[in-house]
Amino acid sequence: MIIDAKGIYYRQLNEMIKEAVEAGETDIVLQNVNGQRYIGTNLGRPVNITIHGVPGNDLGAFMDGPTIVVHGNGQDAIGNTMNSGKIVVHGHAGDVLGYGMRGGKLFIRGNVGYRVGIHMKEYKKQVPVLIVGGTAGAFLGEYMAGGCLIVLGLNTREGEPLAGDYLGTGMHGGVIYLRGQVDQERLGKEVAVFDVDEDDRKLLEKHLSEYCSDLGLSLDEVMSRPFVKLLPVSSRPYGRLYVY
Amino acid sequence: MNSQLPAEFRVVVDKERCRRCKRCVLNCSFGTLRFENGVVADDRNCVACHRCATYCPENAITIERNPLAYKYNEHWTEEHRKNILKQAEQGGMLLTGMGNDKPYFSYFDHMVLDACQVTNPSIDPLREPMELRTYLGSKPDALEFEETPNGLRLKTKMPPQVKLETPIVFAPMSFGSISLNAHKALAMAAKELGILMNTGEGGLHKELYPYRDHIIVQVASGRFGVNREYLNNGVMVEIKIGQGAKPGIGGHLPGEKVNQEVSETRMIPVGTDALSPAPHHDIYSIEDLAQLIYALKEATGYEKPVCVKIAAVHNVAAIASGIARAGADVIYLDGFRGGTGAAPTIIRDHLGIPIELAIAAVDDRLRQEGIRNRVSIIAAGGIRHSGDIAKAIALGADAVAIGTAALIAMGCRLCQKCYTGKCAWGIATQNPELVRRLDPEVAAERLVNLIRGWSLELKEILGALGVNAIESLRGSRERLRGVGIDAQALKILGIKHAGL
């Protein structure tokens, strides 16, 4: 089913998508999307939504199930508090992606802005995966409590940093993989850099083969550069603060 | 380091009365009492929770303030000196529980309500109907009606409303900070009373799903337990920005309290710290707040009012105006007496403003801007009795939230040790042995009794004022007078001094 979103207010558009899903549609194509917010938020079923254009903020906020593919750039707060499902963005995306994300996958082909992956967490079988093809801004993975964050730095220039300052500040769970080196001064004091081992490599291959297949990239090329991983140095970064 | 701190209390056991049944020893959860040929007390551990004294069948136990005299000093009080000793020994921030206990001026205690005499008759609520029912939610600017064969019909589509049988809700207290039995008691009482309980930031345990029509689900910065199922398992969604006891700072549930059930409800692994960042990192502006408000409305099909809870701070009126314009249906104002399971003492005691001033300032501002109808106001932070409720409503609140009072009704003795997880009354603990002490049905009955009593008192107050609905008192500041309040504060409160 194709919906032309041109000039349609977000509330109406989301209502139209919801009605289509309730009528049994499983594949919905949205044309001419231009800033409409909250697409996918009110859907609780594993449907496929293809977006042509630029969806607005909070794409897939609280999302539970759908798969969204964006042929274009994304804006801010994609996958906010997402529970399950998948979002693939073929272009760049903005700030605060995957905030409090508990499950599902968020694949960005290009660069992302500030505050990405803050307070991602995991629970039982729900382990969120956020992959950035380009580079990320400051505060990547702040307060991270679980899940897997991967930054590839594809098409970066020699010496160009993969992420901004305060990387992993307050991190107390989960793992961040970087395809390349990271300057010590960019790190939050709650994380440290480790070499990747065989298990990491398997995990990376698993996630990245899906990423590459979704975005038409070569896995071999992506895996051709060495990765490092960031882990929290303590699961209790804020212990010993108080007097009883 | 050996502590030089003297005990705060002394446990005195009357040797003649004591029958050595050891019930006190079994009841003490703070490790104060032990049995060695008689009950022996390590006074330093006593927090005056009164559990032992309450359960002593012989009334043999009294708790005394340690009379150890400190050289008198108006500036360097005993408390200041003890705190310095404590920090010098351990380093770190002083931690405490419950609300600000410092002797700030209480505006509630310096306001009185009007009553009818002679010319305007009072009403006897025992014989005449008296309306306490309150609807929380955004009200339209105007109502439109249309003629139908069956008479007039409301044409205006009403925004979602939540009905309260009495203008009181239970304040947000998370499962994690308090026990599941305490949560159950609040939910059961809310259902029985036709009011609401609030999950706080800890998710909603599955056993509480049957009470969904009486639950406010909270979304805070950690987003613990928040998914579509959770959002749709309440009648209202609340975004927590701030809390009166700790404005501007985050929360921190230590891993020790994250047992299997807390883990399932918060949706985090067992034993991990649950850190709630100070701000929501997706909200740095009113526009961002509007974005989250509408994300929640989208996620719940525009069927539930969205509330925004803030701590009452400087410029609260402008902040509230922004929240109303951002699309919130309800604003929850939490004054500086508001309680907490854990907060740095210095934050609790020195940040934020009194709720009385905040209610008046916010109500004024929203009226001036012509948007008061767009939001309902819940006021909280130190509401101790129905008189405080009547005054808060007369100042402009639609309803009040009570946390501390509800806990006291369930058995809390305000020992302020919630953060230790050792609560002897089974309230602020996850220790199964202690949680068992709180029977949810008994606790719910105590809550129902309290709210019933307060509601009866509210009706008496309304009757004395000569009005027959709480709606007639709402924002009716003419019915309030100040006693011993300075001119500036009277102006902010929008009330006259008594005698005028």
XYZ file of C-alpha atoms in Angstrom:
744
model
C 0.000 0.000 0.000
C 1.286 3.449 -0.899
C 0.400 6.578 1.045
C 1.344 9.977 -0.292
C 2.284 11.984 2.782
C 2.655 15.274 0.963
C 1.123 18.070 3.005
C -0.480 15.731 5.526
C -0.238 16.626 9.222
C 1.571 13.999 11.281
C -1.389 13.086 13.427
C -3.512 12.351 10.402
C -0.711 10.494 8.645
C -0.099 8.249 11.653
C -3.822 7.606 11.911
C -3.892 6.602 8.229
C -0.970 4.210 8.750
C -2.635 2.755 11.827
C -5.898 2.193 9.976
C -4.029 0.498 7.140
C -2.246 -1.785 9.604
C -5.488 -2.594 11.360
C -7.016 -3.425 7.985
C -4.302 -6.035 7.573
C -1.677 -4.208 5.475
C 1.806 -5.514 6.184
C 3.821 -3.450 3.705
C 3.294 0.267 3.606
C 5.211 2.719 1.475
C 5.148 6.391 2.419
C 5.968 8.846 -0.344
C 6.969 12.491 0.071
C 7.452 12.345 3.818
C 8.643 15.730 4.989
C 9.133 16.110 8.733
C 6.084 14.204 10.000
C 6.794 13.032 13.527
C 6.193 9.802 15.460
C 5.892 7.460 12.502
C 5.611 3.903 13.839
C 4.968 4.996 17.428
C 1.368 3.853 17.606
C 1.926 0.499 15.920
C 2.305 -2.724 17.875
C 2.667 -5.168 14.986
C 5.639 -6.337 12.909
C 4.746 -4.486 9.702
C 7.145 -3.061 7.122
C 7.148 0.654 6.464
C 9.254 2.169 3.725
C 9.738 5.915 3.883
C 10.772 8.092 0.994
C 11.738 11.525 2.184
C 12.776 12.811 5.606
C 10.664 11.617 8.551
C 10.388 13.973 11.517
C 11.562 13.639 15.110
C 10.778 10.643 17.297
C 10.563 8.212 14.400
C 9.589 4.916 16.034
C 9.399 6.332 19.576
C 8.236 3.595 22.008
C 8.116 1.371 18.927
C 7.314 -2.282 19.447
C 7.643 -4.472 16.401
C 7.604 -2.656 13.044
C 10.488 -2.464 10.589
C 11.058 0.978 9.103
C 13.395 1.734 6.240
C 14.136 5.378 5.466
C 15.408 6.269 2.012
C 16.694 9.664 2.974
C 17.991 11.335 6.115
C 16.427 10.999 9.556
C 15.988 13.693 12.186
C 16.272 13.664 15.994
C 15.235 11.099 18.595
C 14.833 8.109 16.299
C 14.001 4.953 18.277
C 13.324 6.844 21.507
C 12.654 4.269 24.272
C 12.213 1.642 21.556
C 11.225 -1.831 22.712
C 11.550 -3.968 19.575
C 11.617 -3.723 15.797
C 14.120 -2.246 13.399
C 14.855 1.112 11.816
C 17.258 1.488 8.894
C 18.226 4.983 7.731
C 20.070 5.208 4.420
C 21.244 8.758 5.063
C 22.441 10.738 8.088
C 20.482 11.174 11.318
C 20.271 13.789 14.050
C 20.667 13.969 17.822
C 19.470 11.792 20.715
C 18.993 8.583 18.756
C 17.960 5.474 20.674
C 17.465 7.244 23.995
C 16.624 4.651 26.674
C 16.336 2.043 23.905
C 15.695 -1.408 25.367
C 15.438 -3.605 22.295
C 15.412 -3.697 18.538
C 17.893 -2.418 15.970
C 18.765 1.010 14.713
C 21.029 1.123 11.647
C 22.245 4.478 10.330
C 24.284 4.598 7.149
C 25.732 8.066 7.601
C 26.774 10.302 10.470
C 24.797 10.995 13.637
C 24.623 13.960 15.983
C 25.043 14.450 19.704
C 23.750 12.356 22.610
C 23.251 9.142 20.679
C 22.549 5.911 22.577
C 22.141 7.583 25.959
C 20.901 5.163 28.596
C 20.489 2.247 26.227
C 19.723 -0.794 28.326
C 19.102 -4.473 27.924
C 16.799 -6.970 29.513
C 16.865 -10.746 29.113
C 16.639 -11.453 25.373
C 16.173 -7.809 24.518
C 19.573 -6.425 23.580
C 19.395 -3.249 21.492
C 21.880 -2.753 18.665
C 22.679 0.708 17.321
C 25.089 0.934 14.390
C 26.425 4.188 12.975
C 28.076 3.994 9.563
C 29.812 7.354 9.785
C 30.808 9.306 12.873
C 29.001 10.366 16.043
C 28.916 13.597 18.049
C 29.648 14.121 21.722
C 28.084 12.169 24.608
C 27.808 8.933 22.619
C 26.607 6.129 24.907
C 26.336 8.315 27.977
C 24.790 6.465 30.962
C 24.733 3.361 28.792
C 23.422 0.437 30.823
C 23.234 -2.304 28.222
C 23.111 -3.182 24.551
C 25.598 -2.802 21.748
C 26.693 0.401 20.043
C 28.927 0.217 16.966
C 30.555 3.162 15.166
C 32.173 2.317 11.829
C 33.578 5.606 10.591
C 33.158 4.588 6.957
C 34.495 7.157 4.508
C 36.291 9.075 7.249
C 39.478 10.939 6.524
C 42.745 9.825 8.082
C 42.812 10.880 11.747
C 39.211 12.045 11.794
C 37.704 11.098 15.192
C 34.922 8.507 15.214
C 33.073 10.139 18.072
C 32.997 13.407 19.958
C 33.903 14.154 23.566
C 32.545 12.510 26.714
C 32.331 9.154 24.982
C 30.714 6.620 27.336
C 30.465 8.995 30.291
C 28.606 7.284 33.114
C 28.480 4.028 31.172
C 27.770 1.085 33.474
C 26.713 -1.702 31.128
C 26.711 -2.826 27.507
C 29.525 -2.453 25.000
C 30.676 0.114 22.420
C 32.710 -1.039 19.410
C 34.718 1.446 17.397
C 36.228 0.686 14.009
C 39.511 2.451 14.655
C 41.299 4.080 17.540
C 39.973 6.502 20.092
C 41.832 9.293 21.863
C 41.987 8.760 25.593
C 40.978 12.370 26.279
C 37.651 11.857 24.549
C 36.621 9.089 26.917
C 34.390 9.469 29.919
C 36.218 8.419 33.064
C 33.880 5.465 33.586
C 35.083 3.543 30.493
C 38.281 1.969 29.246
C 39.502 0.685 25.853
C 40.013 -3.046 25.316
C 41.140 -5.197 22.388
C 38.459 -7.228 20.675
C 38.651 -11.003 21.090
C 37.193 -13.877 19.095
C 33.767 -13.586 20.767
C 33.633 -9.875 19.948
C 34.569 -10.617 16.362
C 31.735 -13.149 16.076
C 29.263 -10.694 17.556
C 30.460 -7.928 15.245
C 30.191 -10.180 12.217
C 26.681 -11.187 13.200
C 25.427 -7.625 13.587
C 27.446 -6.160 10.724
C 26.464 -8.796 8.176
C 22.840 -7.789 8.791
C 23.792 -4.113 8.618
C 25.760 -4.545 5.408
C 23.045 -6.610 3.805
C 20.418 -3.988 4.681
C 22.512 -1.123 3.377
C 24.245 -2.775 0.438
C 27.766 -2.677 1.872
C 30.572 -5.185 1.744
C 31.084 -7.012 5.055
C 34.660 -7.853 4.175
C 35.472 -4.223 3.617
C 33.766 -3.169 6.838
C 35.611 -5.864 8.787
C 38.929 -5.047 7.108
C 39.901 -2.437 9.682
C 40.629 -3.288 13.322
C 38.022 -2.630 16.014
C 38.440 -1.717 19.663
C 35.827 -1.991 22.340
C 34.854 0.229 25.235
C 33.600 -1.309 28.420
C 32.610 0.289 31.698
C 35.325 -0.059 34.300
C 32.681 -0.494 36.979
C 29.067 -1.588 37.053
C 28.738 0.804 40.012
C 30.275 4.073 38.772
C 28.401 6.006 41.391
C 29.000 3.940 44.489
C 30.849 5.401 47.486
C 29.201 8.773 47.029
C 27.150 8.853 50.161
C 27.433 9.027 53.929
C 24.822 7.070 55.849
C 37.698 4.693 61.060
C 36.116 4.350 64.499
C 33.123 6.596 64.826
C 33.096 9.354 67.416
C 29.431 9.994 66.764
C 27.241 9.647 69.788
C 23.989 7.704 69.509
C 20.991 9.805 68.500
C 18.543 7.760 70.588
C 18.569 5.476 73.593
C 16.496 2.332 73.864
C 15.331 1.935 77.439
C 13.977 -1.486 78.392
C 12.096 -1.695 81.672
C 13.699 -4.792 83.218
C 10.775 -5.370 85.561
C 8.207 -5.354 82.789
C 10.254 -7.289 80.218
C 9.227 -10.953 80.027
C 12.148 -11.803 77.754
C 9.911 -12.855 74.860
C 12.491 -11.455 72.370
C 9.793 -10.076 70.137
C 11.591 -6.723 70.061
C 14.829 -8.419 68.975
C 13.031 -10.190 66.127
C 11.340 -6.966 65.060
C 14.419 -4.742 65.028
C 15.683 -4.523 61.443
C 18.442 -2.004 62.135
C 20.569 -4.319 64.288
C 20.056 -2.368 67.481
C 18.668 -5.066 69.757
C 20.106 -8.453 70.700
C 19.488 -10.945 73.465
C 22.214 -11.738 76.019
C 20.577 -12.752 79.292
C 18.136 -9.991 78.586
C 17.537 -7.438 75.865
C 20.682 -5.472 75.092
C 20.645 -2.387 72.883
C 23.369 -0.966 70.655
C 21.916 2.517 70.786
C 24.028 3.794 67.894
C 21.960 1.778 65.453
C 18.593 2.977 66.728
C 16.649 5.184 64.295
C 13.495 5.584 66.413
C 11.325 3.586 64.029
C 9.257 2.450 67.037
C 8.855 -1.065 65.688
C 10.139 -2.704 68.916
C 8.132 -0.445 71.191
C 4.959 -0.966 69.158
C 5.240 -4.740 69.245
C 6.378 -5.151 72.862
C 3.452 -6.925 74.544
C 4.471 -5.529 77.939
C 4.960 -1.908 76.903
C 8.424 -2.271 78.366
C 10.315 -0.270 75.732
C 10.713 3.463 75.420
C 12.948 5.305 72.975
C 14.538 8.441 74.313
C 16.476 11.198 72.671
C 20.074 10.839 73.828
C 20.282 13.559 76.474
C 24.028 13.977 75.936
C 24.368 17.710 76.131
C 26.226 19.741 73.560
C 27.580 23.095 74.584
C 24.835 25.446 73.472
C 25.488 27.249 70.218
C 22.758 28.913 68.169
C 24.855 28.823 65.012
C 26.652 25.476 65.325
C 23.665 23.342 66.207
C 23.957 19.739 67.322
C 22.842 18.624 63.904
C 25.492 20.618 62.073
C 28.205 19.311 64.335
C 27.068 15.685 63.973
C 26.910 15.988 60.207
C 30.428 17.375 60.033
C 31.677 14.519 62.211
C 29.915 12.015 59.992
C 31.359 13.438 56.792
C 34.810 13.771 58.342
C 34.689 10.076 59.168
C 33.235 8.727 55.916
C 33.578 11.344 53.177
C 30.788 11.749 50.685
C 27.386 13.329 50.574
C 24.927 13.078 53.423
C 22.003 10.987 52.332
C 18.512 11.102 53.774
C 14.950 10.028 53.193
C 11.499 11.675 53.391
C 10.847 15.412 53.044
C 12.617 18.586 54.145
C 12.389 18.653 57.960
C 13.836 22.120 58.550
C 11.917 24.902 60.301
C 11.090 27.007 57.242
C 8.074 29.270 57.565
C 4.874 27.336 56.819
C 2.358 29.340 54.835
C -0.230 26.606 55.345
C 0.052 27.177 59.094
C -0.435 30.919 58.640
C -3.552 30.802 56.499
C -7.105 30.373 57.726
C -10.314 29.608 55.897
C -13.529 31.575 56.035
C -16.824 30.351 57.485
C -20.414 31.505 57.119
C -22.121 33.412 59.918
C -25.670 34.877 59.892
C -25.988 36.501 56.484
C -24.786 33.692 54.290
C -25.962 30.377 55.670
C -23.629 27.456 56.058
C -24.610 24.007 54.787
C -24.784 20.803 56.779
C -22.977 18.181 54.700
C -24.520 15.405 56.779
C -27.959 16.240 55.380
C -27.278 17.888 52.061
C -25.326 16.651 49.036
C -21.714 17.775 48.933
C -19.644 17.284 45.804
C -15.946 16.379 45.980
C -15.725 14.783 42.539
C -12.907 16.208 40.467
C -11.949 15.711 36.832
C -8.307 15.965 35.837
C -7.581 16.896 32.254
C -7.525 19.766 29.834
C -10.808 21.659 29.551
C -11.875 23.290 26.278
C -11.890 27.076 25.940
C -15.648 27.003 25.312
C -18.442 24.461 25.046
C -20.628 24.146 21.991
C -23.996 22.420 22.033
C -26.320 21.329 19.301
C -30.060 20.718 19.220
C -31.104 17.128 18.693
C -34.559 15.513 18.894
C -33.498 14.264 22.323
C -32.540 17.712 23.536
C -29.236 19.498 23.750
C -26.086 17.526 22.998
C -22.487 18.494 23.680
C -20.880 19.197 20.327
C -17.390 20.013 21.603
C -15.085 17.015 21.658
C -13.769 16.842 25.224
C -10.088 16.120 25.781
C -9.527 12.984 27.915
C -10.529 13.375 31.569
C -9.824 11.241 34.612
C -12.398 11.144 37.378
C -11.472 11.377 41.069
C -14.134 10.831 43.711
C -12.199 13.076 46.068
C -9.506 15.597 45.064
C -6.622 13.453 46.253
C -4.193 11.148 44.440
C -1.330 9.104 45.828
C 2.060 10.567 44.987
C 4.479 8.687 42.747
C 6.567 6.182 44.685
C 8.355 3.546 42.661
C 8.348 -0.180 43.178
C 11.976 -0.484 44.146
C 11.981 2.461 46.479
C 8.944 0.928 48.202
C 7.866 -2.681 48.420
C 5.439 -4.528 46.206
C 3.093 -4.893 49.163
C 3.106 -1.114 49.603
C 2.421 -0.671 45.885
C -0.432 -3.161 46.081
C -1.918 -1.397 49.083
C -1.866 1.941 47.256
C -3.486 0.397 44.163
C -6.161 -1.399 46.168
C -6.984 1.728 48.147
C -7.063 3.878 44.993
C -9.564 1.492 43.425
C -11.738 1.373 46.517
C -11.698 5.163 46.847
C -12.136 6.005 43.174
C -8.825 7.858 43.060
C -5.373 7.185 41.557
C -2.026 5.765 42.549
C 1.155 6.559 40.635
C 3.839 4.048 39.656
C 6.750 6.444 40.023
C 9.735 5.586 37.878
C 9.865 1.875 38.444
C 7.489 0.285 36.000
C 4.288 -1.499 36.813
C 4.293 -4.981 38.339
C 1.982 -7.395 36.531
C 0.047 -8.007 39.723
C -1.131 -4.406 39.545
C -2.556 -4.639 36.032
C -6.097 -5.275 37.387
C -5.956 -1.807 38.951
C -5.132 -0.095 35.654
C -8.166 2.203 35.841
C -6.661 3.759 38.952
C -3.042 4.073 37.938
C -0.904 6.922 36.655
C 2.113 5.507 34.818
C 5.241 7.590 35.076
C 7.889 8.182 32.438
C 11.107 9.552 33.883
C 14.618 10.062 32.605
C 15.701 6.435 33.052
C 12.648 5.177 31.129
C 12.608 2.072 33.327
C 9.877 -0.410 32.438
C 8.445 1.987 29.843
C 6.983 0.361 26.752
C 3.659 0.562 24.935
C 2.067 -2.047 27.166
C 3.054 -0.068 30.256
C 1.862 3.234 28.826
C -1.499 1.729 28.040
C -1.886 0.149 31.468
C -2.788 3.358 33.220
C -5.363 6.120 32.860
C -2.826 8.930 32.781
C 0.802 9.203 31.726
C 3.116 11.400 33.760
C 6.435 12.785 32.577
C 8.595 13.315 35.629
C 10.898 16.254 35.201
C 11.564 16.981 38.832
C 10.758 16.121 42.409
C 10.290 18.528 45.318
C 12.734 16.684 47.534
C 15.492 16.814 44.958
C 14.859 19.373 42.237
C 17.271 19.129 39.351
C 18.978 15.933 40.364
C 18.513 12.355 39.255
C 17.784 9.160 41.077
C 19.814 6.129 41.892
C 18.371 2.783 42.942
C 21.343 0.732 44.162
C 21.816 -2.717 42.632
C 21.174 -4.426 45.976
C 17.518 -3.425 45.717
C 17.146 -4.730 42.168
C 15.921 -8.237 42.963
C 14.074 -10.563 40.564
C 10.747 -8.754 40.770
C 12.150 -5.239 40.660
C 14.257 -6.379 37.720
C 11.213 -7.625 35.815
C 9.228 -4.498 36.476
C 12.032 -2.081 35.589
C 13.185 -4.351 32.765
C 16.839 -4.333 33.757
C 19.094 -7.207 34.857
C 19.073 -8.313 38.515
C 21.606 -6.489 40.667
C 22.381 -3.620 38.313
C 22.195 -0.033 39.473
C 19.171 1.806 38.136
C 20.447 5.300 37.347
C 17.952 7.982 36.417
C 19.854 10.873 34.845
C 19.190 14.345 36.253
C 17.520 15.606 33.068
C 15.789 13.631 30.351
C 18.519 13.813 27.738
C 15.882 14.134 25.044
C 14.378 17.199 26.762
C 16.508 20.326 26.761
C 13.743 22.809 25.940
C 9.989 23.397 26.057
C 9.870 22.315 22.402
C 11.554 19.026 23.336
C 9.043 18.590 26.157
C 6.207 19.150 23.703
C 7.763 16.502 21.500
C 7.720 13.908 24.298
C 4.202 14.878 25.394
C 2.913 14.242 21.887
C 5.016 11.087 21.491
C 3.171 9.755 24.544
C -0.172 10.900 23.170
C 0.593 9.131 19.897
C 1.601 5.995 21.790
C -1.656 6.019 23.761
C -4.016 7.060 20.999
C -4.783 10.512 22.498
C -6.988 8.710 25.023
C -5.111 9.604 28.202
C -4.218 12.946 29.748
C -0.479 13.576 29.880
C 0.800 15.097 33.103
C 4.135 16.839 33.613
C 5.553 16.761 37.118
C 8.019 19.439 38.169
C 9.559 20.568 41.405
C 8.413 23.991 42.545
C 11.406 26.263 41.952
C 12.114 29.905 41.116
C 10.142 31.104 38.089
C 7.792 28.171 38.468
C 4.969 30.217 36.932
C 6.813 30.769 33.656
C 7.847 27.107 33.571
C 4.257 25.986 34.150
C 3.056 28.292 31.395
C 5.537 26.674 29.044
C 4.368 23.219 30.089
C 0.723 24.143 29.472
C 1.620 25.518 26.065
C 3.672 22.414 25.306
C 0.442 20.443 25.397
C 0.336 18.943 28.874
C -3.136 18.229 30.252
C -2.101 18.192 33.887
C 0.739 19.890 35.765
C 1.963 18.313 38.978
C 3.731 20.818 41.242
C 5.878 19.340 43.982
C 6.870 21.710 46.768
C 10.078 21.646 48.794
C 8.528 19.592 51.592
C 7.937 16.724 49.196
C 9.273 13.325 50.220
C 11.789 10.945 48.701
C 13.224 7.492 49.228
C 16.716 8.921 49.001
C 18.197 12.343 48.382
C 21.308 14.217 49.385
C 20.306 16.062 52.561
C 21.779 19.319 51.350
C 19.620 19.205 48.198
C 16.481 18.225 50.061
C 16.825 20.937 52.647
C 18.005 23.862 50.536
C 16.510 23.676 47.021
C 13.029 24.477 45.842
C 10.228 26.666 47.145
C 7.133 26.174 49.324
C 4.182 24.654 47.481
C 1.722 27.296 48.733
C 3.579 30.067 46.885
C 4.021 27.891 43.799
C 0.307 27.083 43.509
C -0.662 30.739 43.778
C 2.009 31.909 41.343
C 1.177 29.269 38.743
C -2.587 29.711 39.022
C -2.174 33.499 38.677
C 0.068 33.252 35.669
C -2.110 30.754 33.815
C -5.188 32.886 34.500
C -3.434 36.027 33.305
C -2.497 34.257 30.102
C -6.012 32.884 29.660
C -4.853 29.266 29.632
C -5.784 28.076 33.129
C -8.500 25.826 31.658
C -5.980 24.012 29.494
C -4.405 22.226 32.451
C -5.390 20.752 35.781
C -3.020 21.386 38.674
C -2.032 18.713 41.169
C -0.234 20.201 44.167
C 1.976 18.194 46.491
C 4.806 18.504 48.943
C 3.905 18.343 52.604
C 0.111 17.978 52.621
C -0.569 16.831 56.197
C -4.345 17.046 56.659
C -7.580 18.032 54.983
C -7.044 21.655 56.041
C -3.899 21.793 53.913
C -5.919 20.288 51.033
C -8.678 22.904 51.336
C -6.092 25.694 51.434
C -4.181 24.295 48.446
C -7.405 24.085 46.456
C -8.490 27.579 47.498
C -5.114 28.838 46.268
C -5.802 27.306 42.865
C -4.981 23.589 42.832
C -7.423 21.120 41.302
C -6.272 18.247 43.475
C -3.438 17.305 45.794
C -1.070 14.358 45.860
C -0.051 12.737 49.119
C 3.000 10.540 49.582
C 4.304 10.955 53.099
C 0.814 11.000 54.642
C -0.037 7.788 52.799
C 3.141 6.143 54.048
C 2.416 7.209 57.613
C -1.063 5.736 57.268
C 0.544 2.441 56.241
C 2.872 2.435 59.255
C 5.797 4.724 58.421
C 7.278 6.477 61.469
C 9.281 9.050 59.478
C 12.625 7.735 60.697
C 14.057 8.955 57.352
C 16.069 5.790 56.719
C 14.237 4.704 53.546
C 17.511 4.597 51.614
C 18.973 1.869 53.815
C 16.434 -0.691 52.604
C 15.966 -1.796 56.217
C 12.479 -0.363 56.751
C 11.112 -2.182 59.779
C 7.563 -1.574 58.618
C 7.944 -3.398 55.305
C 7.428 -0.246 53.251
C 10.769 1.045 51.932
C 12.511 -2.298 51.601
C 12.881 -5.245 49.224
C 13.992 -7.684 51.959
C 11.323 -10.423 51.776
C 11.377 -10.924 55.548
C 10.551 -7.246 56.057
C 8.176 -6.878 53.100
C 6.069 -9.661 54.632
C 5.356 -7.389 57.593
C 3.157 -5.163 55.502
C -0.161 -6.835 54.775
C -1.436 -5.072 51.640
C -5.061 -5.527 52.614
C -4.587 -4.072 56.072
C -2.475 -1.221 54.680
C -5.093 -0.538 52.001
C -7.797 -0.401 54.642
C -5.762 2.118 56.626
C -5.344 4.249 53.494
C -9.047 4.058 52.734
C -9.836 5.064 56.307
C -7.514 8.067 56.105
C -8.881 9.355 52.807
C -12.442 8.738 53.975
C -11.758 10.799 57.076
C -10.164 13.613 55.094
C -13.014 13.623 52.588
C -15.563 13.935 55.380
C -13.566 16.821 56.798
C -13.385 18.489 53.390
C -17.178 18.294 53.168
C -17.459 19.899 56.603
C -15.131 22.682 55.495
C -17.180 23.259 52.341
C -20.370 23.268 54.386
C -18.913 25.841 56.751
C -17.959 27.941 53.730
C -21.546 27.712 52.514
C -20.692 25.994 49.235
C -21.734 22.538 48.104
C -18.974 21.582 45.700
C -15.200 21.537 45.822
C -15.403 23.286 42.450
C -16.721 26.376 44.266
C -13.637 26.516 46.471
C -11.139 26.017 43.637
C -9.086 29.169 43.233
C -11.420 31.035 45.552
C -8.722 32.913 47.429
C -11.231 35.344 48.848
C -12.057 32.536 51.285
C -8.494 32.556 52.646
C -6.802 34.996 54.998
C -3.225 35.227 56.193
C -2.271 35.396 59.851
C 1.190 36.829 60.407
C 2.234 36.661 56.753
C 4.270 39.559 55.390
C 2.914 41.881 52.701
C 5.041 40.510 49.862
C 4.005 36.918 50.526
C 0.342 37.968 50.882
C 0.627 39.547 47.459
C 2.106 36.397 45.928
C -0.512 34.240 47.636
C -3.191 36.658 46.445
C -4.880 36.746 49.839
C -5.724 39.432 52.369
C -4.531 39.519 55.935
C -6.965 38.318 58.566
C -9.107 41.162 59.862
C -9.740 42.522 56.397
